[in-house]
Structures are given as structure tokens and as C-alpha cells.
CSV table of C-alpha atoms in Angstrom, one decimal:
chain,number,residue,atom,x,y,z
K,1,MET,CA,-36.3,55.5,304.8
K,2,ARG,CA,-40.0,55.5,303.7
K,3,THR,CA,-42.7,53.4,305.2
K,4,ASN,CA,-44.7,50.9,303.1
K,5,SER,CA,-47.6,48.6,303.6
K,6,GLY,CA,-47.9,44.9,303.1
K,7,LEU,CA,-44.7,43.0,302.7
K,8,ALA,CA,-42.7,46.2,303.6
K,9,GLU,CA,-39.3,46.9,302.1
K,10,ASP,CA,-38.7,50.2,303.9
K,11,LEU,CA,-39.2,51.5,307.4
K,12,LEU,CA,-38.6,54.9,308.8
K,13,ILE,CA,-35.8,54.6,311.4
K,14,GLU,CA,-33.4,57.4,312.2
K,15,LEU,CA,-30.0,56.2,313.6
K,16,ASP,CA,-27.6,58.6,315.4
K,17,ARG,CA,-24.1,57.1,315.3
K,18,ASP,CA,-22.9,59.7,317.7
K,19,ALA,CA,-25.4,59.3,320.5
K,20,GLY,CA,-23.4,56.6,322.4
K,21,VAL,CA,-26.5,54.2,322.3
K,22,PRO,CA,-26.0,50.9,320.6
K,23,LEU,CA,-27.5,50.8,317.1
K,24,HIS,CA,-29.7,47.7,317.9
K,25,ARG,CA,-31.2,49.6,320.8
K,26,GLN,CA,-32.0,52.6,318.6
K,27,ILE,CA,-33.8,50.5,316.2
K,28,GLU,CA,-35.7,48.8,319.0
K,29,ALA,CA,-36.8,52.0,320.3
K,30,SER,CA,-37.8,53.4,317.0
K,31,ILE,CA,-40.0,50.4,316.1
K,32,ARG,CA,-41.4,50.2,319.6
K,33,ALA,CA,-42.5,53.9,319.4
K,34,SER,CA,-44.0,53.5,316.1
K,35,ILE,CA,-46.1,50.6,317.3
K,36,ARG,CA,-47.2,52.4,320.4
K,37,ALA,CA,-48.1,55.5,318.4
K,38,GLY,CA,-50.1,53.4,316.0
K,39,ARG,CA,-47.9,54.1,313.0
K,40,LEU,CA,-47.3,50.4,312.6
K,41,ARG,CA,-50.7,48.6,313.0
K,42,ALA,CA,-51.2,45.1,314.3
K,43,GLY,CA,-50.4,42.6,311.6
K,44,ALA,CA,-48.1,44.8,309.6
K,45,SER,CA,-45.2,43.1,308.1
K,46,LEU,CA,-41.7,44.4,308.8
K,47,PRO,CA,-38.8,44.5,306.2
K,48,PRO,CA,-36.6,41.3,306.2
K,49,THR,CA,-33.7,41.8,308.3
K,50,ARG,CA,-31.2,41.8,305.3
K,51,THR,CA,-33.3,44.4,303.5
K,52,LEU,CA,-33.6,46.6,306.6
K,53,ALA,CA,-29.9,46.2,307.5
K,54,ALA,CA,-28.9,47.3,303.9
K,55,GLY,CA,-31.1,50.3,304.0
K,56,LEU,CA,-29.8,51.6,307.4
K,57,GLY,CA,-26.2,50.7,306.6
K,58,VAL,CA,-25.8,48.3,309.5
K,59,SER,CA,-24.9,44.6,309.8
K,60,ARG,CA,-27.7,42.2,309.6
K,61,GLY,CA,-27.0,41.0,313.1
K,62,VAL,CA,-27.9,44.4,314.4
K,63,VAL,CA,-31.3,44.2,313.0
K,64,VAL,CA,-31.7,40.6,314.1
K,65,GLU,CA,-30.8,41.5,317.7
K,66,ALA,CA,-33.5,44.3,317.6
K,67,TYR,CA,-36.3,42.1,316.2
K,68,GLN,CA,-35.5,39.3,318.7
K,69,GLN,CA,-35.8,41.7,321.7
K,70,LEU,CA,-39.0,43.2,320.4
K,71,VAL,CA,-40.3,39.6,319.9
K,72,ALA,CA,-39.5,38.8,323.5
K,73,GLU,CA,-41.2,42.0,324.7
K,74,GLY,CA,-44.4,41.1,322.7
K,75,TYR,CA,-44.3,43.7,320.2
K,76,LEU,CA,-43.4,41.6,317.3
K,77,ALA,CA,-44.2,38.1,316.2
K,78,SER,CA,-42.1,35.8,314.1
K,79,ARG,CA,-44.1,34.0,311.3
K,80,SER,CA,-43.5,30.9,309.3
K,81,GLY,CA,-41.6,31.8,306.1
K,82,GLY,CA,-39.0,33.8,308.0
K,83,TYR,CA,-40.9,37.1,308.2
K,84,THR,CA,-41.8,39.4,311.1
K,85,GLN,CA,-45.0,41.2,311.9
K,86,VAL,CA,-46.4,43.6,314.5
K,87,ALA,CA,-48.0,41.4,317.2
K,88,ALA,CA,-51.8,41.2,317.3
K,89,SER,CA,-52.0,42.8,320.7
K,90,MET,CA,-49.7,45.4,322.1
K,91,PRO,CA,-48.0,45.1,325.5
K,92,PRO,CA,-49.1,47.6,328.1
K,93,ALA,CA,-46.9,50.7,328.6
K,94,ALA,CA,-45.8,49.3,331.9
K,95,ALA,CA,-45.0,45.6,332.0
K,96,ASP,CA,-47.6,43.3,333.5
K,97,ALA,CA,-47.3,42.4,337.2
K,98,ASP,CA,-44.5,39.9,337.2
K,99,MET,CA,-44.7,36.3,337.9
K,100,MET,CA,-44.0,36.7,341.5
K,101,GLY,CA,-47.0,38.9,341.6
K,102,GLN,CA,-45.4,42.3,342.6
K,103,PRO,CA,-46.8,45.2,340.5
K,104,ALA,CA,-43.2,45.9,339.5
K,105,ALA,CA,-42.6,49.3,338.3
K,106,ARG,CA,-41.2,48.1,335.0
K,107,SER,CA,-41.3,50.4,332.0
K,108,VAL,CA,-40.4,50.0,328.3
K,109,GLY,CA,-38.4,53.2,328.7
K,110,PHE,CA,-35.7,51.2,330.3
K,111,ARG,CA,-32.8,50.5,328.0
K,112,VAL,CA,-32.4,47.1,329.8
K,113,ASP,CA,-34.8,45.6,332.2
K,114,PHE,CA,-33.6,42.9,334.6
K,115,GLY,CA,-37.3,42.3,335.7
K,116,TYR,CA,-37.5,38.8,337.3
K,117,GLY,CA,-40.2,36.2,337.0
K,118,ARG,CA,-40.6,36.4,333.2
K,119,THR,CA,-40.2,33.6,330.8
K,120,ASP,CA,-39.3,34.0,327.1
K,121,VAL,CA,-42.7,33.4,325.5
K,122,SER,CA,-41.4,33.9,322.1
K,123,GLN,CA,-39.9,30.3,322.4
K,124,PHE,CA,-43.4,28.9,323.1
K,125,PRO,CA,-43.6,25.5,321.1
K,126,ARG,CA,-46.4,26.6,318.8
K,127,PRO,CA,-46.3,23.7,316.2
K,128,ALA,CA,-46.2,21.0,318.9
K,129,TRP,CA,-49.0,22.8,321.0
K,130,LEU,CA,-51.0,23.1,317.8
K,131,ARG,CA,-50.8,19.5,317.1
K,132,SER,CA,-52.2,18.6,320.5
K,133,VAL,CA,-55.0,21.1,320.0
K,134,ARG,CA,-55.9,19.5,316.7
K,135,THR,CA,-55.8,16.0,318.2
K,136,VAL,CA,-58.1,17.1,321.1
K,137,LEU,CA,-60.6,18.8,318.9
K,138,THR,CA,-60.9,16.0,316.3
K,139,THR,CA,-60.9,13.1,318.7
K,140,THR,CA,-62.7,14.2,321.9
K,141,PRO,CA,-66.3,13.2,322.3
K,142,ASN,CA,-68.7,16.2,322.5
K,143,ASP,CA,-69.9,15.1,326.1
K,144,ARG,CA,-66.3,15.7,327.3
K,145,PHE,CA,-66.7,19.5,326.9
K,146,ALA,CA,-69.3,19.6,329.6
K,147,TYR,CA,-68.7,20.7,333.3
K,148,LEU,CA,-66.4,18.4,335.3
K,149,ASP,CA,-65.4,17.7,338.8
K,150,GLY,CA,-63.1,20.0,340.6
K,151,ARG,CA,-60.1,17.9,340.3
K,152,GLY,CA,-59.7,18.3,336.6
K,153,VAL,CA,-59.8,16.0,333.5
K,154,PRO,CA,-58.6,12.4,334.1
K,155,GLU,CA,-56.4,12.5,331.2
K,156,LEU,CA,-54.3,15.4,332.5
K,157,ARG,CA,-54.2,14.1,336.1
K,158,GLN,CA,-52.8,10.8,334.8
K,159,ALA,CA,-50.3,12.4,332.6
K,160,LEU,CA,-49.1,14.7,335.4
K,161,CYS,CA,-48.7,11.6,337.6
K,162,ASP,CA,-46.5,9.9,335.0
K,163,TYR,CA,-44.5,13.0,334.5
K,164,LEU,CA,-44.0,14.0,338.2
K,165,ASN,CA,-43.3,10.4,339.3
K,166,ARG,CA,-40.7,10.0,336.6
K,167,VAL,CA,-39.0,13.4,336.6
K,168,ARG,CA,-39.6,14.7,340.2
K,169,GLY,CA,-39.6,11.6,342.2
K,170,THR,CA,-43.1,12.1,343.6
K,171,LEU,CA,-45.5,9.5,344.9
K,172,VAL,CA,-48.7,10.6,343.1
K,173,VAL,CA,-52.0,8.9,342.1
K,174,PRO,CA,-54.6,10.7,339.9
K,175,ALA,CA,-57.1,11.0,342.8
K,176,ASN,CA,-54.7,13.4,344.6
K,177,VAL,CA,-54.2,15.8,341.6
K,178,VAL,CA,-56.1,19.1,341.4
K,179,VAL,CA,-55.7,21.2,338.3
K,180,CYS,CA,-55.9,24.9,338.8
K,181,ASN,CA,-55.3,28.2,337.1
K,182,GLY,CA,-51.7,28.6,338.1
K,183,TYR,CA,-49.9,28.8,341.3
K,184,GLY,CA,-51.7,31.8,342.6
K,185,GLN,CA,-55.2,30.1,342.5
K,186,GLY,CA,-53.7,26.9,343.9
K,187,ILE,CA,-52.2,28.5,347.1
K,188,ALA,CA,-55.5,30.6,347.4
K,189,LEU,CA,-57.6,27.5,347.5
K,190,LEU,CA,-55.3,25.7,349.9
K,191,ILE,CA,-55.2,28.6,352.4
K,192,GLN,CA,-59.0,28.8,352.4
K,193,VAL,CA,-59.1,25.1,353.2
K,194,LEU,CA,-56.5,25.3,355.9
K,195,ALA,CA,-58.2,28.4,357.5
K,196,ARG,CA,-61.6,26.7,357.6
K,197,ARG,CA,-59.9,23.6,359.3
K,198,GLY,CA,-58.5,25.8,362.1
K,199,ALA,CA,-55.2,27.0,361.0
K,200,ARG,CA,-54.0,30.1,362.7
K,201,ARG,CA,-50.4,30.7,361.6
K,202,ILE,CA,-48.5,30.1,358.4
K,203,ALA,CA,-44.7,30.2,358.0
K,204,LEU,CA,-43.1,31.7,354.9
K,205,GLU,CA,-39.5,31.9,353.8
K,206,ASP,CA,-38.0,35.2,354.6
K,207,PRO,CA,-37.2,36.7,352.0
K,208,SER,CA,-40.0,35.4,349.8
K,209,SER,CA,-42.4,36.4,347.3
K,210,GLY,CA,-44.5,39.4,348.5
K,211,ASP,CA,-47.7,38.1,346.7
K,212,ASP,CA,-49.9,35.0,346.8
K,213,ALA,CA,-49.3,33.2,350.1
K,214,ARG,CA,-48.3,36.3,352.2
K,215,VAL,CA,-51.2,38.5,351.0
K,216,LEU,CA,-53.8,35.6,350.9
K,217,ALA,CA,-52.9,34.3,354.3
K,218,GLY,CA,-53.4,37.7,355.8
K,219,ALA,CA,-56.7,38.1,354.0
K,220,ALA,CA,-57.8,34.8,355.4
K,221,GLY,CA,-57.1,35.9,359.0
K,222,LEU,CA,-53.9,33.8,359.3
K,223,GLU,CA,-50.9,35.2,361.1
K,224,VAL,CA,-47.8,35.3,358.9
K,225,VAL,CA,-44.3,34.5,360.3
K,226,GLY,CA,-41.1,34.8,358.5
K,227,ILE,CA,-38.4,32.0,358.7
K,228,PRO,CA,-34.9,33.3,357.8
K,229,VAL,CA,-33.2,31.8,354.7
K,230,GLY,CA,-29.6,30.9,354.6
K,231,PRO,CA,-27.4,29.7,351.7
K,232,ASP,CA,-28.9,26.2,352.0
K,233,GLY,CA,-32.6,27.3,352.2
K,234,VAL,CA,-34.8,27.9,355.2
K,235,GLN,CA,-33.2,27.7,358.7
K,236,VAL,CA,-35.2,24.8,360.2
K,237,ASP,CA,-34.3,25.7,363.8
K,238,ALA,CA,-36.3,28.8,363.4
K,239,LEU,CA,-39.2,26.8,362.0
K,240,HIS,CA,-39.3,24.6,365.2
K,241,ARG,CA,-39.9,28.0,367.1
K,242,ALA,CA,-42.6,29.3,364.8
K,243,ASP,CA,-45.5,27.4,366.3
K,244,ALA,CA,-46.9,27.3,362.7
K,245,ASP,CA,-49.7,25.1,361.2
K,246,ALA,CA,-48.2,25.2,357.8
K,247,VAL,CA,-45.1,26.4,355.9
K,248,VAL,CA,-44.6,27.3,352.4
K,249,LEU,CA,-41.2,26.4,350.9
K,250,THR,CA,-39.4,26.7,347.5
K,251,PRO,CA,-37.0,24.0,348.4
K,252,SER,CA,-35.5,23.2,344.8
K,253,HIS,CA,-34.5,26.8,344.1
K,254,GLN,CA,-35.4,29.3,346.9
K,255,TRP,CA,-37.0,32.5,345.6
K,256,PRO,CA,-35.2,34.8,345.6
K,257,THR,CA,-31.8,33.7,347.0
K,258,GLY,CA,-31.5,30.5,344.9
K,259,GLY,CA,-30.6,28.1,347.8
K,260,VAL,CA,-31.3,24.5,347.7
K,261,LEU,CA,-32.8,23.0,350.8
K,262,SER,CA,-30.4,20.2,351.8
K,263,ALA,CA,-31.4,16.6,352.3
K,264,ALA,CA,-30.8,16.8,356.1
K,265,ALA,CA,-33.0,20.0,356.3
K,266,ARG,CA,-35.8,18.4,354.1
K,267,ALA,CA,-35.9,15.5,356.6
K,268,GLU,CA,-36.1,17.8,359.5
K,269,VAL,CA,-38.9,19.7,357.9
K,270,ILE,CA,-40.7,16.5,357.2
K,271,GLY,CA,-40.2,15.4,360.9
K,272,TRP,CA,-41.5,18.8,362.1
K,273,ALA,CA,-44.7,18.5,360.0
K,274,ARG,CA,-45.2,14.9,361.3
K,275,ARG,CA,-44.9,15.8,364.9
K,276,ARG,CA,-47.1,18.9,364.6
K,277,GLY,CA,-49.6,17.4,362.2
K,278,ALA,CA,-48.8,20.4,359.9
K,279,ILE,CA,-48.6,20.9,356.2
K,280,VAL,CA,-45.7,21.7,354.1
K,281,VAL,CA,-46.5,23.5,350.8
K,282,GLU,CA,-43.8,22.7,348.3
K,283,ASP,CA,-43.8,25.4,345.5
K,284,ASP,CA,-41.4,23.6,343.0
K,285,TYR,CA,-40.2,26.9,341.7
K,286,ASP,CA,-37.6,26.7,339.0
K,287,ALA,CA,-37.1,22.9,339.3
K,288,GLU,CA,-37.0,22.3,335.7
K,289,TYR,CA,-34.3,24.6,334.7
K,290,ARG,CA,-31.0,23.4,336.2
K,291,TYR,CA,-27.6,23.9,334.8
K,292,ASP,CA,-24.7,23.0,337.0
K,293,ARG,CA,-26.1,20.3,339.4
K,294,SER,CA,-28.0,17.1,339.4
K,295,PRO,CA,-31.8,17.3,339.8
K,296,VAL,CA,-33.2,17.4,343.3
K,297,GLY,CA,-36.3,15.3,344.0
K,298,ALA,CA,-39.5,16.8,345.3
K,299,MET,CA,-40.2,16.7,349.0
K,300,GLN,CA,-43.6,15.2,348.3
K,301,GLY,CA,-42.0,11.9,347.6
K,302,LEU,CA,-40.8,11.8,351.2
K,303,ALA,CA,-44.1,12.5,352.9
K,304,PRO,CA,-47.2,12.4,350.6
K,305,ASP,CA,-49.5,12.7,353.6
K,306,HIS,CA,-47.9,16.1,354.7
K,307,VAL,CA,-46.8,17.8,351.5
K,308,VAL,CA,-48.8,19.7,349.1
K,309,TYR,CA,-46.9,19.8,345.9
K,310,CYS,CA,-47.5,22.8,343.6
K,311,GLY,CA,-46.4,23.1,340.0
K,312,THR,CA,-47.2,25.4,337.0
K,313,ALA,CA,-46.7,25.8,333.3
K,314,SER,CA,-46.1,29.6,333.7
K,315,LYS,CA,-42.3,29.5,333.9
K,316,THR,CA,-41.8,26.4,331.5
K,317,LEU,CA,-44.2,27.2,328.8
K,318,ALA,CA,-46.2,30.6,329.1
K,319,PRO,CA,-48.1,32.3,331.9
K,320,GLY,CA,-51.0,33.0,329.5
K,321,LEU,CA,-51.8,29.2,329.6
K,322,ARG,CA,-53.1,29.6,333.2
K,323,LEU,CA,-52.3,25.9,334.0
K,324,GLY,CA,-51.3,24.7,337.4
K,325,TRP,CA,-51.5,21.6,339.5
K,326,MET,CA,-51.4,20.6,343.0
K,327,VAL,CA,-50.8,17.2,344.6
K,328,VAL,CA,-52.9,17.2,347.7
K,329,PRO,CA,-52.8,14.7,350.6
K,330,ALA,CA,-55.7,12.5,350.9
K,331,GLN,CA,-57.3,14.1,353.9
K,332,LEU,CA,-57.4,17.5,352.1
K,333,VAL,CA,-58.0,16.7,348.4
K,334,ALA,CA,-61.8,16.5,348.7
K,335,ASP,CA,-62.0,20.0,350.4
K,336,VAL,CA,-59.5,21.6,348.0
K,337,ALA,CA,-61.4,20.1,344.9
K,338,ALA,CA,-64.6,21.5,346.2
K,339,ALA,CA,-63.1,24.9,346.8
K,340,LYS,CA,-61.7,24.7,343.1
K,341,LEU,CA,-65.3,23.8,341.8
K,342,LEU,CA,-67.0,26.7,343.7
K,343,ALA,CA,-64.3,29.1,342.6
K,344,ASP,CA,-64.8,28.7,338.8
K,345,ARG,CA,-66.4,25.4,337.9
K,346,GLY,CA,-63.1,24.1,336.8
K,347,SER,CA,-60.3,25.0,334.4
K,348,SER,CA,-60.6,25.0,330.6
K,349,VAL,CA,-61.3,21.4,329.5
K,350,ILE,CA,-59.8,21.9,326.1
K,351,ASP,CA,-56.5,23.3,327.6
K,352,GLN,CA,-56.3,20.6,330.0
K,353,LEU,CA,-56.8,17.9,327.4
K,354,THR,CA,-54.2,19.7,325.1
K,355,PHE,CA,-51.6,19.7,327.8
K,356,ALA,CA,-52.3,16.1,328.6
K,357,ASP,CA,-51.6,15.1,325.0
K,358,PHE,CA,-48.6,17.5,324.9
K,359,LEU,CA,-47.2,15.8,328.0
K,360,GLY,CA,-48.0,12.3,326.8
K,361,ARG,CA,-46.2,12.6,323.5
K,362,GLY,CA,-43.0,13.9,325.3
K,363,GLU,CA,-43.3,17.4,323.9
K,364,PHE,CA,-42.8,18.9,327.4
K,365,ASP,CA,-39.5,17.1,327.9
K,366,ARG,CA,-38.3,18.1,324.4
K,367,HIS,CA,-39.2,21.7,325.0
K,368,LEU,CA,-37.3,21.7,328.4
K,369,ARG,CA,-34.3,20.2,326.7
K,370,ARG,CA,-34.3,22.8,324.1
K,371,MET,CA,-34.7,25.7,326.5
K,372,ARG,CA,-32.1,24.7,329.2
K,373,PRO,CA,-29.1,25.6,326.9
K,374,VAL,CA,-30.8,28.8,325.8
K,375,TYR,CA,-31.2,30.1,329.4
K,376,ARG,CA,-27.8,28.6,330.5
K,377,ARG,CA,-26.0,30.8,327.9
K,378,ARG,CA,-27.9,33.9,329.0
K,379,ARG,CA,-26.9,33.1,332.7
K,380,ASP,CA,-23.3,32.5,331.7
K,381,VAL,CA,-23.2,36.0,329.9
K,382,LEU,CA,-24.6,37.6,333.0
K,383,LEU,CA,-22.1,35.9,335.4
K,384,ASP,CA,-19.2,36.8,333.0
K,385,ALA,CA,-20.3,40.4,332.8
K,386,LEU,CA,-20.5,40.7,336.6
K,387,ARG,CA,-17.1,39.2,337.0
K,388,THR,CA,-15.7,41.7,334.4
K,389,HIS,CA,-17.5,44.8,335.6
K,390,LEU,CA,-18.6,44.3,339.2
K,391,PRO,CA,-16.2,41.7,340.8
K,392,ASP,CA,-17.2,42.8,344.3
K,393,LEU,CA,-20.9,41.6,343.9
K,394,ARG,CA,-21.4,38.1,345.1
K,395,PRO,CA,-23.8,36.0,342.8
K,396,ALA,CA,-25.7,33.3,344.4
K,397,GLY,CA,-28.3,30.7,343.3
K,398,ILE,CA,-26.7,30.4,340.0
K,399,ALA,CA,-27.1,26.7,339.4
K,400,ALA,CA,-30.7,26.8,338.4
K,401,GLY,CA,-33.7,29.0,337.5
K,402,GLN,CA,-34.2,32.1,335.4
K,403,HIS,CA,-32.7,34.7,337.7
K,404,VAL,CA,-29.6,35.4,339.8
K,405,VAL,CA,-29.2,37.2,343.1
K,406,ALA,CA,-26.1,39.2,343.6
K,407,TRP,CA,-25.3,40.4,347.1
K,408,LEU,CA,-23.9,43.9,347.6
K,409,PRO,CA,-20.7,44.8,349.5
K,410,PRO,CA,-21.4,46.5,352.8
K,411,ASP,CA,-20.6,50.1,351.5
K,412,LEU,CA,-23.5,50.0,349.0
K,413,ASP,CA,-27.1,50.8,349.9
K,414,GLU,CA,-29.4,48.7,348.0
K,415,ALA,CA,-32.1,51.4,347.4
K,416,ALA,CA,-29.5,53.9,346.3
K,417,VAL,CA,-28.2,51.5,343.8
K,418,VAL,CA,-31.6,50.6,342.4
K,419,ALA,CA,-32.5,54.4,342.1
K,420,ALA,CA,-29.2,55.3,340.3
K,421,ALA,CA,-29.6,52.3,338.1
K,422,ALA,CA,-33.1,53.7,336.9
K,423,ARG,CA,-31.6,56.9,336.3
K,424,HIS,CA,-29.3,55.3,333.8
K,425,GLY,CA,-31.9,53.5,332.0
K,426,LEU,CA,-31.6,50.1,333.9
K,427,GLY,CA,-34.5,48.3,335.5
K,428,ILE,CA,-33.5,46.1,338.5
K,429,GLN,CA,-35.1,45.3,341.9
K,430,GLY,CA,-33.6,44.8,345.2
K,431,VAL,CA,-34.1,42.0,347.7
K,432,GLY,CA,-35.1,44.3,350.6
K,433,PRO,CA,-38.8,44.6,349.5
K,434,PHE,CA,-39.3,41.0,349.8
K,435,ARG,CA,-38.2,40.7,353.4
K,436,ILE,CA,-40.7,40.0,356.1
K,437,ALA,CA,-38.6,41.0,359.0
K,438,GLY,CA,-37.1,43.9,357.1
K,439,ALA,CA,-33.4,43.4,357.8
K,440,GLY,CA,-30.6,41.7,355.9
K,441,PRO,CA,-27.9,42.3,353.4
K,442,GLY,CA,-28.4,44.2,350.4
K,443,GLY,CA,-28.8,42.4,347.0
K,444,LEU,CA,-30.1,42.7,343.5
K,445,ILE,CA,-32.3,40.4,341.5
K,446,PHE,CA,-31.2,39.7,337.9
K,447,GLY,CA,-33.9,38.2,335.7
K,448,TYR,CA,-32.3,37.3,332.5
K,449,ALA,CA,-34.8,35.0,330.8
K,450,ILE,CA,-36.3,37.3,328.2
K,451,LEU,CA,-33.1,39.3,327.5
K,452,SER,CA,-30.7,38.8,324.7
K,453,GLU,CA,-27.1,38.1,325.4
K,454,SER,CA,-26.0,41.6,324.3
K,455,ALA,CA,-28.7,43.2,326.3
K,456,ILE,CA,-27.5,41.4,329.4
K,457,ALA,CA,-24.0,42.6,329.0
K,458,GLU,CA,-25.2,46.1,328.2
K,459,GLY,CA,-27.2,46.0,331.4
K,460,VAL,CA,-24.4,45.0,333.7
K,461,ALA,CA,-22.2,47.8,332.1
K,462,LEU,CA,-25.0,50.3,333.0
K,463,LEU,CA,-25.1,48.9,336.6
K,464,ALA,CA,-21.4,49.4,336.9
K,465,THR,CA,-21.8,53.0,335.9
K,466,ALA,CA,-24.6,53.5,338.3
K,467,ILE,CA,-22.6,52.0,341.2
K,468,ARG,CA,-19.6,54.2,340.5
K,469,GLU,CA,-22.1,57.1,340.7
K,470,VAL,CA,-23.3,55.9,344.2
K,471,ARG,CA,-19.8,55.5,345.4
K,472,GLU,CA,-18.9,59.0,344.3
K,473,SER,CA,-21.7,60.7,345.7
């Protein structure tokens, strides 16, 4: 087909129906390559899905699937009026460092990429966010756009209090909220403050994220000790033996295993913190996206004087917003706010006021209600595919979040499976690199948030082929 400019009717795409590669994947690859080579410039309109499907001799659904995947990857953007354009900025050749901070060796060359820690930014609620931006820009007095104190704008701190107390069961007042540029900055500020106050050792879940707390604690001169994680979260008896001044937990959906810290274990951790005068850092990871269980309240509501609650808009809305928040005990909040002010003079006032309006109008709640069934369907497709193609893998942590861990049977080596998967065009990571002690069962991390349902099914089929290869070698 010929290429055209403006509102395109034609697009050069060559399909090989004998290649054994799904047609929608071939369309994706062709458009992706044209964008990266500069043949399709930023802002160029693509043919309507019906037009392109007719020209290629495929069903419209095949083209829709290809467009949706490229929107999720950031190559295309859907516009009002039902047409699709090349995005204004092109994704890098290798995907950005993922949300858990690892410089994941992701590549757009993968046919399917189960990279974790990514949210579907194509679902960002642009119209609702734009209404809030307009409200802020038309109603906010000029003097509000000046520098502010390190805690953040009062409107957002109040809106966060209202939301967290209502939805997460916290006990928060605005004076204890510090707005930051995402979880990474928040934990960095907190570790700085704890180190200056004499902390020497910090406990982390094992396995856990390899970035943020682990790296920052080491840089601050703190000793890092891993606390083993079981099906129900961190093993509290090991925490008692750790002699730590603080512990970082993901109690609502442990990363990466997906366990939920039980009520009894939460009470034990709180008791440990009170006896030692220690701090519990509650990273409320994936708490908003739950599918098969009732919500679990935040630990902060049990012990506001010993728990630092951390939240972020990165997984719920978009990481590019760079909006996060901490609920800090009274004895630490002034130091944390001062560290924030010194770091960058405060987060964007306009973005804070916009998010405050967005929260206050109930748009955040509506967005979460809309997205839960979307992610749940993708998760269900993943679980069905695993049951069909790989029944000897054991999925875990499936009741919430945007990823699933599947434990490998003893005869499979994790690193060998990951390498074989890559050879078959599948991007996936194992649990092993995120262990502190270095020992434990093999497992695979399936991030499904940005993948279409057909891509998820295809990815599991590729993995099954890779595992057969490993077993036969």
C-alpha cells in the first residue's frame, strides 16, 4: 500500500501470512519500525482501522489490536474524533527503567514483554484531568504560584487526608502530609532523616525491589538486612532478630510475591516498632487494584506515631505526573519537610492543585472503578493461559496488583528459563535478582498491565515453548 500525508488512507505494510507470526504483531512491528526510522513523523495521522483493514485484507479487529498495543507502548496516541496519530515523542529503543527502578533490559524487539511495574498510561483520564487544570488556572490567585513550604499545598494535603482516611483507614491530619515527587524521592528523604537521627540498620523484605530503599540506604551508610517473605508477607520472627531501626514493608501486596501481611503479623510488627522505638515504612504498593478480596486497611491507622505511609500516583494514573505523598509521624515531619524543601523547593504547585481538585471531585475514585475491571480481565487471561499451557507453574499474589508471580517446579532453572524465553521473543524477569540473601525458589514475574489480552495469551504460549526447550536440553 502507498503512504500518504495528512488524514492518511494508505500505509505501507507488508504481511507474510506464512510466517507463523500473528498478523496484528506484523502490523505492530511494521508501524513501529516506520516510526523509529522517521518514515512516520510525530503527529502524522494513521488510516482509520476499517480503511487499513480493508486495504490489508484482514479483519478490523486485527488492526484495532495492533493500534491498541502501540498506544500502550507510547508510539501512537488516540485523538478525539476516533482517529489515531503518531505520538508527539517517541519511546526510547529500550524501555525506561521500570517502576521498581531496575534498569530492566527490555527491548521493543520482544514479541511480548511481561515487564513489570508499568501502568497503562493510554488509559490516563485526560478530559477529567484537563477540567481540573482549567479550574486551577482560572481560579487560583497569582500569589499561590510562588514558593511554598516543604509539606506541599494545603489543598492537596487536605484532599489526601480525606481520601486516605475514607479509603485506606488511615489516621491523617494535613500537618503530617508531605508531598513529594513519587515514592523514590519520598524514601530518599526519609532515609536521609533517619540516618541523621542515628539509625544504623534498615530491614527490607527479601525478596524486594532492588532500587530505592536498598540503594539509598547503602548510600547513606546504613546496613541493609533482608527479612524473608512467606505466603503471608514478611516473617515477623526474623524481624525481631534483625536489630533494625526501621523496616520497609509492602503489606497490602508484597512486591514481588503478592502476599498480604496478616492482621496478626501487622500487630506484631507494630508491637516490635513500639518496643524498639523503630519506624515502619509502609509502601502501600498496589493497594488500589484488588480483584478477589476485600480491601485491607493501612498499617498507619494502627500506629500513626510509628508508621510512615507512602503513596504515589505512578501506578494508578501515570508515572510522568511525579506525584507522591508521605504521611509522617509528628516527631519526624518537620525534618522530612525541611529535607524536601532543600531538595527541590517543593513539587509543582499547579500539579498539586490539579490533583487536589481531581481528588475532591471524585475523579480519582471513578478512574479506579473504571480500571479495576480492565486489569482484572487481563489478569484472568494470564491465569487461564498459565493453567492451559503451564499447569505445573504455581501462580501467587493474584488477588491484587498489576503483576503475578509464578513459582517454577524444582526441575526448572530460573535463569535458563528467562534466557530461553528471550530467545523466543519473550521478555520476562525472574525473582532471583531481587533476593537479598540470594537463595530461594525460582519464579517468574508477569507484568500484565499494558498488554492486550491476545498478547498475554501469546506470551504464555511462547513461554511454554521456551520451557519445553529447557527441559529437552
